[in-house]
PDB file of C-alpha atoms in Angstrom:
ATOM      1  CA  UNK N   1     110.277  31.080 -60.056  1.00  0.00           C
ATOM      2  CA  UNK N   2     108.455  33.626 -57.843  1.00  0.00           C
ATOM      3  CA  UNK N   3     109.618  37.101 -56.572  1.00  0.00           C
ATOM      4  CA  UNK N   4     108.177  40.026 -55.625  1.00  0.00           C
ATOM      5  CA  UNK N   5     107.758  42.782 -57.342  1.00  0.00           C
ATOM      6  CA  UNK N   6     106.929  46.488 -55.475  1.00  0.00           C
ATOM      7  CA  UNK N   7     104.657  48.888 -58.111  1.00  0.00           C
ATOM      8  CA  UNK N   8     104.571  51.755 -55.233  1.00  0.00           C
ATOM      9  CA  UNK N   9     106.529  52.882 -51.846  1.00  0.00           C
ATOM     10  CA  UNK N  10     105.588  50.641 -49.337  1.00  0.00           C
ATOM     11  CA  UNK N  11     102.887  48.706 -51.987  1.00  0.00           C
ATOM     12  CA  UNK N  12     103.307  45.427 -52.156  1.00  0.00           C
ATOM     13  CA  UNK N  13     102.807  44.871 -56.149  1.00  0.00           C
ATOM     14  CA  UNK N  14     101.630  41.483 -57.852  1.00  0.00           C
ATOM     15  CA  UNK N  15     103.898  38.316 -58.346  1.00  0.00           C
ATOM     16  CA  UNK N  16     106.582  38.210 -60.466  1.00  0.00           C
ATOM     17  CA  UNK N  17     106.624  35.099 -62.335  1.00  0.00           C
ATOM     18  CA  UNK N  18     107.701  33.229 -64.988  1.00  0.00           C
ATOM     19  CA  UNK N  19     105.295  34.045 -67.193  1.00  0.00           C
ATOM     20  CA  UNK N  20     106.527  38.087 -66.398  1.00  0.00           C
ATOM     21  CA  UNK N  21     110.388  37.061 -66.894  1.00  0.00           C
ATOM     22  CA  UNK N  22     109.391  35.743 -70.282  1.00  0.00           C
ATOM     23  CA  UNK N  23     107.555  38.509 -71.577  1.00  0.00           C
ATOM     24  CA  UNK N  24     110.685  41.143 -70.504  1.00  0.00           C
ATOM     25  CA  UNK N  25     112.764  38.159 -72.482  1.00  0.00           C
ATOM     26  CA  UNK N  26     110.745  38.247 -75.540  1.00  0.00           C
ATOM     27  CA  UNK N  27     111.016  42.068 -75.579  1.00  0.00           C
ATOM     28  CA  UNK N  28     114.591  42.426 -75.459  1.00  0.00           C
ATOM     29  CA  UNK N  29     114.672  39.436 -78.361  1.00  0.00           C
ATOM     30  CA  UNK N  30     112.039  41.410 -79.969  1.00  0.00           C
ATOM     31  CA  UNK N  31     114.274  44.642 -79.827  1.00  0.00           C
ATOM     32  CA  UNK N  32     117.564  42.555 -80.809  1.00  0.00           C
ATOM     33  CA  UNK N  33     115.815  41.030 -83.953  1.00  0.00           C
ATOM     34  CA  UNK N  34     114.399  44.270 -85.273  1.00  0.00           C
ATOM     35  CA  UNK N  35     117.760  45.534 -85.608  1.00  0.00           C
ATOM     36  CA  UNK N  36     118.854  41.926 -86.987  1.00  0.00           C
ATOM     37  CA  UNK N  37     116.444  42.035 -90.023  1.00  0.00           C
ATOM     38  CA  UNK N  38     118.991  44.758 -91.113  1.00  0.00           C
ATOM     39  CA  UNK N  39     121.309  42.373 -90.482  1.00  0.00           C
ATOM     40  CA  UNK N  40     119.723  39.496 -92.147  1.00  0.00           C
ATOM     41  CA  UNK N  41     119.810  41.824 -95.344  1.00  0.00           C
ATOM     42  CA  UNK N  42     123.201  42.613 -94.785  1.00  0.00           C
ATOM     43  CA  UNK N  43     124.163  38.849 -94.170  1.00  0.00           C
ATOM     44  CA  UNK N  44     126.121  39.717 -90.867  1.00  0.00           C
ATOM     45  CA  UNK N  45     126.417  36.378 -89.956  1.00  0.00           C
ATOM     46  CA  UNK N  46     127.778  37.159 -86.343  1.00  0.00           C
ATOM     47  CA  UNK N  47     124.941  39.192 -85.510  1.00  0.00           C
ATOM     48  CA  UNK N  48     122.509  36.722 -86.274  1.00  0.00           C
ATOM     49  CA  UNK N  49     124.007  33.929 -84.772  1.00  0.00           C
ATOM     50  CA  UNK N  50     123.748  35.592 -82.027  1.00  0.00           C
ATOM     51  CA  UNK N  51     120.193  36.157 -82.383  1.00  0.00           C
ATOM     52  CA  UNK N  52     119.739  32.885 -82.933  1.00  0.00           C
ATOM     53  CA  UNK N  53     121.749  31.791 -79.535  1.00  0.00           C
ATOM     54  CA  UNK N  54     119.060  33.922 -77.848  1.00  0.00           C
ATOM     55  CA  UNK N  55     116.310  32.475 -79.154  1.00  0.00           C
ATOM     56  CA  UNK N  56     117.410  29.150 -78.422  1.00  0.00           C
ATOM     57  CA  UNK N  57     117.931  29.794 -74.972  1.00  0.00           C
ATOM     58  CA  UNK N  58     114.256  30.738 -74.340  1.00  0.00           C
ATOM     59  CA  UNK N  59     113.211  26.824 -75.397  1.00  0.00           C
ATOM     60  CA  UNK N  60     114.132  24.307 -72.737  1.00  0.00           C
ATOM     61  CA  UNK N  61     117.493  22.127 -73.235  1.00  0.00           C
ATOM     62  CA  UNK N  62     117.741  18.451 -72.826  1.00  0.00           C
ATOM     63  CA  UNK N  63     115.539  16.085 -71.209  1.00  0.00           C
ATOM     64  CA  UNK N  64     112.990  16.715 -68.844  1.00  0.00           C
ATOM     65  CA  UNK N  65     112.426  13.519 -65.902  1.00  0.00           C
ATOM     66  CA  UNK N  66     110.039  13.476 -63.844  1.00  0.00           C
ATOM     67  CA  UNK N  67     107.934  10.967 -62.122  1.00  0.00           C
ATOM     68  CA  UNK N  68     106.362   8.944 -64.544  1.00  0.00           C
ATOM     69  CA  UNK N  69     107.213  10.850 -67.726  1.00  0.00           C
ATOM     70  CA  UNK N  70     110.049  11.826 -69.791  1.00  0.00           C
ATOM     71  CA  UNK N  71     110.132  14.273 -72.456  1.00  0.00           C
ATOM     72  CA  UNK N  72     112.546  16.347 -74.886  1.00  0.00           C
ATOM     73  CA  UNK N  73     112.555  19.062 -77.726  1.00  0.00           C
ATOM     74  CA  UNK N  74     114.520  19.342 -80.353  1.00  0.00           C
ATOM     75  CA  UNK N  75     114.378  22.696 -83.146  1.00  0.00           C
ATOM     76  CA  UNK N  76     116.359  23.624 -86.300  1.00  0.00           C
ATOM     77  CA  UNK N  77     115.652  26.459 -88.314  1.00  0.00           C
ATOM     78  CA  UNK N  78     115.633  26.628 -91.801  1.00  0.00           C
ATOM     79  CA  UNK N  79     117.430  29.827 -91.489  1.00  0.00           C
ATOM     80  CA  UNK N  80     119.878  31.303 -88.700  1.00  0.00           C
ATOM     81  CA  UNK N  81     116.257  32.368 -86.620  1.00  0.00           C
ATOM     82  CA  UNK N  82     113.219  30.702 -87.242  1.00  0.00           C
ATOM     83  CA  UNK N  83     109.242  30.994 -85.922  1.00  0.00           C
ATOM     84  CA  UNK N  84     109.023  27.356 -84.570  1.00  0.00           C
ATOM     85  CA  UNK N  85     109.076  26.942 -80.662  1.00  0.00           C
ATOM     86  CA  UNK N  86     108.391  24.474 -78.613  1.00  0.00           C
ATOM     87  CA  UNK N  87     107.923  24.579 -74.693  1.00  0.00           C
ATOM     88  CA  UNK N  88     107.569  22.231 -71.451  1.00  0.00           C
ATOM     89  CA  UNK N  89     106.345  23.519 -68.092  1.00  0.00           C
ATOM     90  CA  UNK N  90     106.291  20.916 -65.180  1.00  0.00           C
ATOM     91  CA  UNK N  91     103.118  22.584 -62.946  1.00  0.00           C
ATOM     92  CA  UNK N  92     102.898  22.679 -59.036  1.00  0.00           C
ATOM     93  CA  UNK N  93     100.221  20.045 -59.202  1.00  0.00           C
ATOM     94  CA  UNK N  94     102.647  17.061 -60.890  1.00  0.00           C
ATOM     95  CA  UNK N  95     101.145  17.739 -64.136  1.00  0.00           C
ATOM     96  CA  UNK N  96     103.344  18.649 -67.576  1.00  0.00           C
ATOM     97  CA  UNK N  97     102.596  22.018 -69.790  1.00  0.00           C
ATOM     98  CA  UNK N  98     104.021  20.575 -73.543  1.00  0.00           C
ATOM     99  CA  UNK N  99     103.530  22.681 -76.313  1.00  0.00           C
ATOM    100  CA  UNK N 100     104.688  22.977 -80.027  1.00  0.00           C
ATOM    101  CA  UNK N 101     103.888  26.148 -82.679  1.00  0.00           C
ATOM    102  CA  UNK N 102     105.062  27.008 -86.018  1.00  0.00           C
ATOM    103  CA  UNK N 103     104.474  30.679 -86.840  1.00  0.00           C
ATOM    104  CA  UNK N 104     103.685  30.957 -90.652  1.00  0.00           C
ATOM    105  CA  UNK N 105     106.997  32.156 -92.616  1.00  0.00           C
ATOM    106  CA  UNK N 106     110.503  32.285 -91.944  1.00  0.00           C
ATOM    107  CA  UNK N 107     113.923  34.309 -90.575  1.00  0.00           C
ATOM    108  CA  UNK N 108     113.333  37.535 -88.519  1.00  0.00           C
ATOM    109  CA  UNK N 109     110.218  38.419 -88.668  1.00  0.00           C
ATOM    110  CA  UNK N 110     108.817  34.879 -87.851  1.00  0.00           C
ATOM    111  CA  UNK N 111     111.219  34.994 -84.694  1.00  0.00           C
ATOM    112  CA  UNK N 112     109.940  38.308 -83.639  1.00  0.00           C
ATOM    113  CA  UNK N 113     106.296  36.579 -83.328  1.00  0.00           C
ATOM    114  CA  UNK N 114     107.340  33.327 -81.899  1.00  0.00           C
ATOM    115  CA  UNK N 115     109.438  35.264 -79.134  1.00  0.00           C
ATOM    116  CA  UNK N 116     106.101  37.239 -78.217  1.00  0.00           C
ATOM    117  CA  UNK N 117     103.560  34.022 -78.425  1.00  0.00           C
ATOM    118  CA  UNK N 118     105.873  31.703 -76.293  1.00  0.00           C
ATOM    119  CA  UNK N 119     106.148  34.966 -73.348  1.00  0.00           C
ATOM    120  CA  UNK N 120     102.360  35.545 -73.798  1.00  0.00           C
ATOM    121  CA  UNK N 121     101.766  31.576 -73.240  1.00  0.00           C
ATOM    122  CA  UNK N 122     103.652  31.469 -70.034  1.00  0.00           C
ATOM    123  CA  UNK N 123     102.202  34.017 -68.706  1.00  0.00           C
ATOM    124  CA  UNK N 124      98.478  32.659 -69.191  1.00  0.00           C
ATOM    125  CA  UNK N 125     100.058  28.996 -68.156  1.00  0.00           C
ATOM    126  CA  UNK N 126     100.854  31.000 -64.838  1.00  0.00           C
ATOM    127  CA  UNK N 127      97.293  31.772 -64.529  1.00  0.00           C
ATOM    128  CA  UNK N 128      96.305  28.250 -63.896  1.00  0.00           C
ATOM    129  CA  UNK N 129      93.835  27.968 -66.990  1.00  0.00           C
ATOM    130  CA  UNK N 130      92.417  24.856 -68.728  1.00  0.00           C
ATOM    131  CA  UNK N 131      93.671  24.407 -72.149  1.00  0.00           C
ATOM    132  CA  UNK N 132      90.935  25.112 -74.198  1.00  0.00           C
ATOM    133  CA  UNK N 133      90.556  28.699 -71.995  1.00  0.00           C
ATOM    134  CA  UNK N 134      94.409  29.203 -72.248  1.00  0.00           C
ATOM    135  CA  UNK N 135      94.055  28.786 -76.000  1.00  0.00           C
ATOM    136  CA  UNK N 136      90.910  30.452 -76.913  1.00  0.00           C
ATOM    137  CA  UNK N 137      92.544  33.568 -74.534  1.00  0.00           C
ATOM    138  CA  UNK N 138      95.869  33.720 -76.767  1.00  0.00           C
ATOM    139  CA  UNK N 139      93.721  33.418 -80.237  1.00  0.00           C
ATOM    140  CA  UNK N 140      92.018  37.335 -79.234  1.00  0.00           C
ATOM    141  CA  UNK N 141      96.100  38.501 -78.471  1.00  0.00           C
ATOM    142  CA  UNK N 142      96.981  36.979 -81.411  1.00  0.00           C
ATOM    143  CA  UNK N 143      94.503  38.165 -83.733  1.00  0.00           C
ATOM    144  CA  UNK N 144      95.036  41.928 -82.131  1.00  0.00           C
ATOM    145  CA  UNK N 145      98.304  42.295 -82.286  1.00  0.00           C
ATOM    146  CA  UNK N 146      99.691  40.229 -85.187  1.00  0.00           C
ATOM    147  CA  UNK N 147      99.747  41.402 -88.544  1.00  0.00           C
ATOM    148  CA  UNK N 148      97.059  40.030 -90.712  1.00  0.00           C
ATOM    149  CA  UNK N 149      99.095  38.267 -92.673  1.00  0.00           C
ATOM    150  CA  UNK N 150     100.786  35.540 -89.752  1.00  0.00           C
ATOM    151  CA  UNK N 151      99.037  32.977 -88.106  1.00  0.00           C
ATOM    152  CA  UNK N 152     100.347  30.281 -85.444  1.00  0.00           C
ATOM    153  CA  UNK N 153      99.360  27.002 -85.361  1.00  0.00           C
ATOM    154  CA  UNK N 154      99.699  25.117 -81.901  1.00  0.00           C
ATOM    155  CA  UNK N 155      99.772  21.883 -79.943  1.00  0.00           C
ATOM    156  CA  UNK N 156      98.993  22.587 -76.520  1.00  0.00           C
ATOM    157  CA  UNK N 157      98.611  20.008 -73.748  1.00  0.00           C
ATOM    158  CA  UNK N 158      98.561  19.026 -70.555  1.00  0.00           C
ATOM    159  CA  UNK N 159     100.301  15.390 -69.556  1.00  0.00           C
ATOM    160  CA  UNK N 160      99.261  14.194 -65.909  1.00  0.00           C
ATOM    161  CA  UNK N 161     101.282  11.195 -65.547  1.00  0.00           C
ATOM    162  CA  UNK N 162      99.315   9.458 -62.379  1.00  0.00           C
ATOM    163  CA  UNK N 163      96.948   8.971 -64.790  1.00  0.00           C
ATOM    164  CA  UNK N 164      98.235   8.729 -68.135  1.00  0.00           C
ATOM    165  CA  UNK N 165      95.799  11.226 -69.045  1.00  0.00           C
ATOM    166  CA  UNK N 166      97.021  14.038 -71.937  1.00  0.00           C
ATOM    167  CA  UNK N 167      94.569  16.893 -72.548  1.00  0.00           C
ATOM    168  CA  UNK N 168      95.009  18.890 -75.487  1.00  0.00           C
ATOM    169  CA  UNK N 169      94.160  21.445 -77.869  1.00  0.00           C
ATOM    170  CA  UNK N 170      95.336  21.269 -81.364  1.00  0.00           C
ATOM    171  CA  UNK N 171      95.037  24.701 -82.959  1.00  0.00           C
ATOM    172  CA  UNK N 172      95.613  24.102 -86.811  1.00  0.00           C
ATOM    173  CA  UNK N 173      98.608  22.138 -86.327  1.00  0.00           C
ATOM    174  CA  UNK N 174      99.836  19.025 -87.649  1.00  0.00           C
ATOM    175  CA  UNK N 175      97.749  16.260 -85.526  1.00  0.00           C
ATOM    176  CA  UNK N 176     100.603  14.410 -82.943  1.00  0.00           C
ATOM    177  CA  UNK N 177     101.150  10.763 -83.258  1.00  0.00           C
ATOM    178  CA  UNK N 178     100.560   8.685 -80.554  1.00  0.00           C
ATOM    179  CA  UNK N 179     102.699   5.548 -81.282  1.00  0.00           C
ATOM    180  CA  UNK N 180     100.768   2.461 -79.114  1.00  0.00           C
ATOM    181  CA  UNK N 181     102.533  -0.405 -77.484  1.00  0.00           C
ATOM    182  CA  UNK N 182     101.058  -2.997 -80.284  1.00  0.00           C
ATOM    183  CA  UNK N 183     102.961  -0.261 -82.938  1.00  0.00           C
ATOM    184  CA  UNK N 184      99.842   1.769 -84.234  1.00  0.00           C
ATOM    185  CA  UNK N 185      99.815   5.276 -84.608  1.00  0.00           C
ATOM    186  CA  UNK N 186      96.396   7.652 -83.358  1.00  0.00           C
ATOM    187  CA  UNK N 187      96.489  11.063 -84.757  1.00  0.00           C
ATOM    188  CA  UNK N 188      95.328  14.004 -82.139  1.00  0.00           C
ATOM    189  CA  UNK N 189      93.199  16.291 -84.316  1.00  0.00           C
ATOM    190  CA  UNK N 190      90.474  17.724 -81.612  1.00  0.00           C
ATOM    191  CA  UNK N 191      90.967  21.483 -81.317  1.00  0.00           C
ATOM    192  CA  UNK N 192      89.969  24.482 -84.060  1.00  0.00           C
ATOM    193  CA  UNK N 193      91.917  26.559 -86.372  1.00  0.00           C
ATOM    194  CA  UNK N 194      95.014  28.122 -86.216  1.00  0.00           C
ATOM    195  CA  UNK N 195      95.755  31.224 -83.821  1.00  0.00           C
ATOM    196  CA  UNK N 196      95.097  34.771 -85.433  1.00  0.00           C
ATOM    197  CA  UNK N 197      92.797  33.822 -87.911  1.00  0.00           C
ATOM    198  CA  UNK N 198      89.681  35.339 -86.492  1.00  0.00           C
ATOM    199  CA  UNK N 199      89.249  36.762 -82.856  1.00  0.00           C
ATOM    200  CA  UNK N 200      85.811  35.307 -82.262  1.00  0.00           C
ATOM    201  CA  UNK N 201      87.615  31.264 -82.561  1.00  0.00           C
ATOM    202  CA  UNK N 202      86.535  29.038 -80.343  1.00  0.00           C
ATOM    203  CA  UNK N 203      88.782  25.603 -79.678  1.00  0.00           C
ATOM    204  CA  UNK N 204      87.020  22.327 -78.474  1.00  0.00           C
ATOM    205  CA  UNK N 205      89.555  20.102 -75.966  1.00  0.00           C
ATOM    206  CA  UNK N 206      90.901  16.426 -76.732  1.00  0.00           C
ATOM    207  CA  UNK N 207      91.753  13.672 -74.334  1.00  0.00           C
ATOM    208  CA  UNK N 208      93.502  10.559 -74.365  1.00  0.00           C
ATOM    209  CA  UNK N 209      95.460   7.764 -72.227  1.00  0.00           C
ATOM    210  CA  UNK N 210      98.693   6.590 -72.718  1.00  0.00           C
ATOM    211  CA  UNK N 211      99.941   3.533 -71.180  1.00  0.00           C
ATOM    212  CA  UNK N 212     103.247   2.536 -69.960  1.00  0.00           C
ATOM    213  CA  UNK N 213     106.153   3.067 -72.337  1.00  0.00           C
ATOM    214  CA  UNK N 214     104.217   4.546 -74.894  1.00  0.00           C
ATOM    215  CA  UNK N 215     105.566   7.510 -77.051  1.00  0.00           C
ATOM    216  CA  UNK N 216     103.946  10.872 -78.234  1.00  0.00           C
ATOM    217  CA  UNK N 217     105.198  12.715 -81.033  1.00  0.00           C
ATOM    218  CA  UNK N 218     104.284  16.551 -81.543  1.00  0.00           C
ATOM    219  CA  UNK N 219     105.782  17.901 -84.715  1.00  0.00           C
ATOM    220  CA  UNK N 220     106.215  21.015 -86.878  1.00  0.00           C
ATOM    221  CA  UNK N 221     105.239  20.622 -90.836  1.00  0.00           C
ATOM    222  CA  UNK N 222     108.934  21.041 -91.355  1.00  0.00           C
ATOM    223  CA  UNK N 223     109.035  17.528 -90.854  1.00  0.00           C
ATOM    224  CA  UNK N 224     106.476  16.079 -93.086  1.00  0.00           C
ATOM    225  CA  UNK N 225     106.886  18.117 -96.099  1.00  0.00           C
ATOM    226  CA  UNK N 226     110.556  18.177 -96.110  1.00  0.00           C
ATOM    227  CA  UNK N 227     111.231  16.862 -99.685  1.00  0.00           C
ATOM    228  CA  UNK N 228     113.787  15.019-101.301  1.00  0.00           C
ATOM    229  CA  UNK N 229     115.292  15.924-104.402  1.00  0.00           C
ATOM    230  CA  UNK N 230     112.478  14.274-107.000  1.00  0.00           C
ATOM    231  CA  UNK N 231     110.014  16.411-104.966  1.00  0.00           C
ATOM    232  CA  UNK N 232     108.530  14.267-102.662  1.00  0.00           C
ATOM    233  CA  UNK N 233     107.288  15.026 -99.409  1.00  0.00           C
ATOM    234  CA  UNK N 234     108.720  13.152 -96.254  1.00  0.00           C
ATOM    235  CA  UNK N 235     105.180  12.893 -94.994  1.00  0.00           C
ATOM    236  CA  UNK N 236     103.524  11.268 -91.928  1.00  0.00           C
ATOM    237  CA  UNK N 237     104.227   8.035 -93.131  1.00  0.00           C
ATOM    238  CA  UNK N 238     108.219   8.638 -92.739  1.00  0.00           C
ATOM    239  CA  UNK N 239     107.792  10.056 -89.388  1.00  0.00           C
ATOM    240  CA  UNK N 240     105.960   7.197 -88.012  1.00  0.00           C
ATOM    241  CA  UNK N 241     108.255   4.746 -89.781  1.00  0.00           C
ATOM    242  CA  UNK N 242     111.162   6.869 -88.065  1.00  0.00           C
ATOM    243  CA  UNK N 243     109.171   6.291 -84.682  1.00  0.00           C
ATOM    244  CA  UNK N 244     108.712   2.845 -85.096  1.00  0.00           C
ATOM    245  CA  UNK N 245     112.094   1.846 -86.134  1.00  0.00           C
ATOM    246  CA  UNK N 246     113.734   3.805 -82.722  1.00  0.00           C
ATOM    247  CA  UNK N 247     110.841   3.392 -80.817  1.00  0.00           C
ATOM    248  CA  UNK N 248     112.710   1.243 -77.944  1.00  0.00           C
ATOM    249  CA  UNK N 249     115.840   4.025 -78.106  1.00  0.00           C
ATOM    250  CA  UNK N 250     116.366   6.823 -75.464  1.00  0.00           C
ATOM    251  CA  UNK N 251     113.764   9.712 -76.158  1.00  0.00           C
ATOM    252  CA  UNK N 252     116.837  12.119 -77.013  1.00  0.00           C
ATOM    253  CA  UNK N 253     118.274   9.668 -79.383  1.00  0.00           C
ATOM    254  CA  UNK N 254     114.656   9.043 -81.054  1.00  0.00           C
ATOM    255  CA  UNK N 255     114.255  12.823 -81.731  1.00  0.00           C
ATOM    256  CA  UNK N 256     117.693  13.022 -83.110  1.00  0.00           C
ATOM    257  CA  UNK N 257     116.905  10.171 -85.584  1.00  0.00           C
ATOM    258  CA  UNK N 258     113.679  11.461 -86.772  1.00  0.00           C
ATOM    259  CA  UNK N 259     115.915  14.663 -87.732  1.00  0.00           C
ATOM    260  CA  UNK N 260     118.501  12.369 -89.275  1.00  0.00           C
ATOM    261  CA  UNK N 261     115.865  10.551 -90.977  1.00  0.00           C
ATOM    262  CA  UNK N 262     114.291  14.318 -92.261  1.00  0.00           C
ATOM    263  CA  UNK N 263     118.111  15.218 -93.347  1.00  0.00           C
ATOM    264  CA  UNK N 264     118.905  12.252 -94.963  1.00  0.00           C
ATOM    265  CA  UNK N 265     115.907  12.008 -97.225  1.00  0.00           C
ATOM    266  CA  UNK N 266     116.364  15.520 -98.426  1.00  0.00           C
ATOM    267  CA  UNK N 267     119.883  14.289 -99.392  1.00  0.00           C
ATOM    268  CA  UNK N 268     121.344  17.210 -96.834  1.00  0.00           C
ATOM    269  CA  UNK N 269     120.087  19.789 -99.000  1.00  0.00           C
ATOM    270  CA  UNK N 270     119.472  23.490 -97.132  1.00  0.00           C
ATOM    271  CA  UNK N 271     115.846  23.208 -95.098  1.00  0.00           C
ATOM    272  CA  UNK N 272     112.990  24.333 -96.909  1.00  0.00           C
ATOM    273  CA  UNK N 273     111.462  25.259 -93.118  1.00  0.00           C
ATOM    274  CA  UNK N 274     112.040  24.901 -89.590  1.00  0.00           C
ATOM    275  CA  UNK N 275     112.293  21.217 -87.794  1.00  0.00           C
ATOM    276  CA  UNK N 276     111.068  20.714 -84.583  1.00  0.00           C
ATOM    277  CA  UNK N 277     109.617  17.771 -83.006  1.00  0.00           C
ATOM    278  CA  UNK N 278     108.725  17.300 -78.830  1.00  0.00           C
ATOM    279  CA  UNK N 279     108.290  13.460 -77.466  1.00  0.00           C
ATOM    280  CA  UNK N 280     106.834  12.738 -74.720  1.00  0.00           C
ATOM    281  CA  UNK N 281     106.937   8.879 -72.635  1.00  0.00           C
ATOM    282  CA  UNK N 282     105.247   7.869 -69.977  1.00  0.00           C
ATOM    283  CA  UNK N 283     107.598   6.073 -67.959  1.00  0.00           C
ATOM    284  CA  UNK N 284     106.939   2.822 -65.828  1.00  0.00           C
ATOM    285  CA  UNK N 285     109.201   3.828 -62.853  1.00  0.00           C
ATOM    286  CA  UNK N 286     109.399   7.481 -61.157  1.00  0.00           C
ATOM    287  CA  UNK N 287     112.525   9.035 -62.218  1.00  0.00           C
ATOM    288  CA  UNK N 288     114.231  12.197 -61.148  1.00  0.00           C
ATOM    289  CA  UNK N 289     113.304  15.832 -62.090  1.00  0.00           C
ATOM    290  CA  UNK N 290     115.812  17.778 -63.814  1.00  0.00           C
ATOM    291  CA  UNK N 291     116.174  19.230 -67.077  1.00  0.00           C
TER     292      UNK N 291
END
């Protein structure tokens, strides 16, 4: 979306783009969840679940079509708000923006973080950068403006689906699975350290093809170290089993059973962090674009 937007009488001012929307959205989320954390305290439930309604409307809802690709998100905090996000931004050119972070901690003050890092990545996605640039650019925002104690770790890529092609960065997070056609699982670990670390970072880019019908999962650690009740860790292991078994299923209904899968083997006991897990497909047919 693209309007103008007037800085003077009679001056035409810059664009007004998504990336601008966001950030005056993360703001006003920003300025609602300071006054939650009161709330938090407090336990004022209705006040925070409407906090939490907000920040769910910033990620996108259901599943995205386009030609040759498919591709959904699904996120559940361990508490009403949470610092996971997850993000996918179809670009003018046919190519896909996906994206997953997990800001370190939980509740408010993770939220607060995540609201600011997902307006501050659309607005450098609007700027047309490569992914390495893009990332290396929000690790000297991050490490300025964060407190010294929170760090992001990210999964950003960019899916061009006439060629199968997915470029990425992984920044410290959990390395994707890309589950093959034969059933064999390649981690995506090229990238650097998480955001906010140290300003000076520099982040090295990743490439790979995937073929026709094959799936790629990007995950929060929420997933793998979600324990069950003797201690141990769901792991990588579970999620590609989870992939595996549902890997011929509709991509919504293969994110909802890797969640199902996480719930079940912590016997439905309260989250110990924040779930969220983004598929991607490429698709053998063009299908329509909608959300």
């Amino acid at each position: 979306m693209t309007l103008p937007f007037g800085v003077g009488v009679g001056v035409p001012g810059p664009l007004f783009q998504q990336g601008t929307w966001s950030l005056f959205f993360a703001f006003a989320l920003m300025n609602l969840l300071v006054l939650l954390e009161v709330a938090d305290r407090l336990s004022l439930k209705n006040d925070l679940e409407i906090a939490r309604d907000i920040q769910q409307a910033m990620l996108p809802s259901g599943l995205y079509t386009a030609a040759g690709l498919e591709t959904v998100g699904i996120s559940r905090p361990a508490n009403t708000v949470g610092g996971d996000f997850y993000d996918i931004l179809p670009l003018p050119d046919g190519r896909v923006v996906v994206a997953v972070g997990d800001v370190a901690g939980k509740g408010s003050p993770a939220a607060l973080l995540m609201a600011l890092l997902l307006a501050m990545l659309r607005t450098l996605v609007d700027e047309g950068l490569e992914p390495a640039d893009l990332v290396t650019r929000l690790n000297v925002q991050v490490s300025r403006h964060a407190p010294g104690t929170r760090f992001i770790t990210l999964l950003y890529a960019i899916f061009d689906p006439k060629t199968g092609v997915l470029t990425y960065v992984n920044a410290g997070h959990m390395p994707p699975l890309l589950l093959r056609n034969d059933g064999t699982c390649t981690r995506l670990t090229e990238g650097g350290i998480a955001l906010g670390m140290f300003d000076h970072s520099t982040y090295t880019t990743g490439q790979v093809t995937i073929e026709c019908d094959e799936l790629v999962a990007i995950y929060s650690d929420g997933i793998t170290e979600a324990e069950n009740p003797s201690g141990r860790p769901f792991d990588e292991a579970g999620l590609e089993s989870a992939l595996v078994a549902h890997r011929h299923d509709g991509l919504s209904s293969i994110g909802a059973a890797v969640v199902r899968a996480v719930e079940q083997y912590t016997a439905d006991t309260r989250l110990a962090d924040d779930l969220t897990i983004l598929l991607l497909r490429r698709c053998t047919t063009p299908t329509p674009v909608g959300v």
